[in-house]
Structures are given as C-alpha cells and as structure tokens.
PDB file of C-alpha atoms in Angstrom:
ATOM      1  CA  MET A  22       0.000   0.000   0.000  1.00  0.00           C
ATOM      2  CA  ASP A  23       1.175   3.498  -0.655  1.00  0.00           C
ATOM      3  CA  GLU A  24       0.503   6.650   1.297  1.00  0.00           C
ATOM      4  CA  HIS A  25      -2.528   7.496  -0.838  1.00  0.00           C
ATOM      5  CA  SER A  26      -4.379   4.235  -0.377  1.00  0.00           C
ATOM      6  CA  ASP A  27      -7.326   5.929   1.335  1.00  0.00           C
ATOM      7  CA  HIS A  28      -8.601   7.051  -2.078  1.00  0.00           C
ATOM      8  CA  PRO A  29      -8.259   5.015  -5.261  1.00  0.00           C
ATOM      9  CA  LEU A  30      -7.237   8.001  -7.362  1.00  0.00           C
ATOM     10  CA  GLY A  31      -4.782   9.493  -4.844  1.00  0.00           C
ATOM     11  CA  SER A  32      -1.677   7.917  -6.338  1.00  0.00           C
ATOM     12  CA  PHE A  33      -3.050   8.270  -9.866  1.00  0.00           C
ATOM     13  CA  ALA A  34      -3.348  12.057  -9.653  1.00  0.00           C
ATOM     14  CA  ALA A  35       0.100  12.704  -8.153  1.00  0.00           C
ATOM     15  CA  PRO A  36       2.091  12.428 -11.437  1.00  0.00           C
ATOM     16  CA  PHE A  37      -0.219  14.934 -13.079  1.00  0.00           C
ATOM     17  CA  LEU A  38       0.795  17.496 -10.473  1.00  0.00           C
ATOM     18  CA  VAL A  39       4.185  17.769 -12.209  1.00  0.00           C
ATOM     19  CA  LEU A  40       2.544  18.255 -15.602  1.00  0.00           C
ATOM     20  CA  TYR A  41       0.204  20.882 -14.201  1.00  0.00           C
ATOM     21  CA  LEU A  42       2.994  22.808 -12.518  1.00  0.00           C
ATOM     22  CA  THR A  43       5.178  22.881 -15.624  1.00  0.00           C
ATOM     23  CA  ALA A  44       2.658  23.252 -18.440  1.00  0.00           C
ATOM     24  CA  GLU A  45      -0.104  25.319 -16.862  1.00  0.00           C
ATOM     25  CA  ARG A  46       1.633  27.264 -14.106  1.00  0.00           C
ATOM     26  CA  GLY A  47       4.985  27.793 -15.863  1.00  0.00           C
ATOM     27  CA  TYR A  48       7.259  26.444 -13.137  1.00  0.00           C
ATOM     28  CA  THR A  49      10.537  24.747 -14.004  1.00  0.00           C
ATOM     29  CA  ALA A  50      10.871  20.986 -14.093  1.00  0.00           C
ATOM     30  CA  SER A  51      13.301  21.184 -11.172  1.00  0.00           C
ATOM     31  CA  PHE A  52      10.767  22.989  -9.010  1.00  0.00           C
ATOM     32  CA  ALA A  53       8.023  20.550  -9.983  1.00  0.00           C
ATOM     33  CA  GLY A  54      10.330  17.660  -9.053  1.00  0.00           C
ATOM     34  CA  VAL A  55      10.975  19.146  -5.631  1.00  0.00           C
ATOM     35  CA  VAL A  56       7.238  19.583  -5.079  1.00  0.00           C
ATOM     36  CA  ALA A  57       6.614  15.964  -6.087  1.00  0.00           C
ATOM     37  CA  ALA A  58       9.381  14.769  -3.756  1.00  0.00           C
ATOM     38  CA  LEU A  59       7.940  16.782  -0.869  1.00  0.00           C
ATOM     39  CA  PHE A  60       4.508  15.358  -1.648  1.00  0.00           C
ATOM     40  CA  GLY A  61       5.891  11.836  -1.282  1.00  0.00           C
ATOM     41  CA  ALA A  62       7.950  12.684   1.791  1.00  0.00           C
ATOM     42  CA  GLY A  63       4.904  14.203   3.449  1.00  0.00           C
ATOM     43  CA  GLY A  64       2.983  11.005   2.834  1.00  0.00           C
ATOM     44  CA  ALA A  65       5.795   8.931   4.318  1.00  0.00           C
ATOM     45  CA  VAL A  66       5.961  11.081   7.440  1.00  0.00           C
ATOM     46  CA  ALA A  67       2.171  10.980   7.790  1.00  0.00           C
ATOM     47  CA  SER A  68       2.245   7.176   7.578  1.00  0.00           C
ATOM     48  CA  LEU A  69       4.846   6.953  10.327  1.00  0.00           C
ATOM     49  CA  VAL A  70       3.029   9.393  12.598  1.00  0.00           C
ATOM     50  CA  GLY A  71      -0.266   7.620  11.942  1.00  0.00           C
ATOM     51  CA  GLY A  72       1.308   4.275  12.845  1.00  0.00           C
ATOM     52  CA  VAL A  73       2.719   5.581  16.091  1.00  0.00           C
ATOM     53  CA  LEU A  74      -0.606   7.162  17.017  1.00  0.00           C
ATOM     54  CA  ALA A  75      -2.475   3.970  16.177  1.00  0.00           C
ATOM     55  CA  ASP A  76      -0.119   1.978  18.414  1.00  0.00           C
ATOM     56  CA  ARG A  77      -0.494   4.382  21.313  1.00  0.00           C
ATOM     57  CA  VAL A  78      -4.171   5.229  21.070  1.00  0.00           C
ATOM     58  CA  GLY A  79      -5.432   1.952  19.714  1.00  0.00           C
TER      59      GLY A  79
END
C-alpha cells in the first residue's frame, strides 16, 4: 500500500501534479520535481506518525 491508499485516485493524480505545474503554471521541471518529492515525503511522514498514534491510542 502506498501513502494514498485511502482514495483510489490518490496515487493516480500525483504524477499529473508535475505536468500541471510545468505546463499550466509555468514552473521549471526542477521545481516541480521538488514539489513531487515533498509530496511523497509528506505522505511517508504521515504514515509513520499515523502508525505511532495507532499503536499508542489503539
């Protein structure tokens, strides 16, 4: 499972974020790559925090 498994289209829409940022908003590919990396890193951190909270709270 990935970090977007709560919605079936969560992981499907993420790659289009890069296309949107470059083609529609005019950002560089480097900037769009950083945004995509932060998107994934945020999901990883949220998974870890959610796991810890689930262990502690139940």
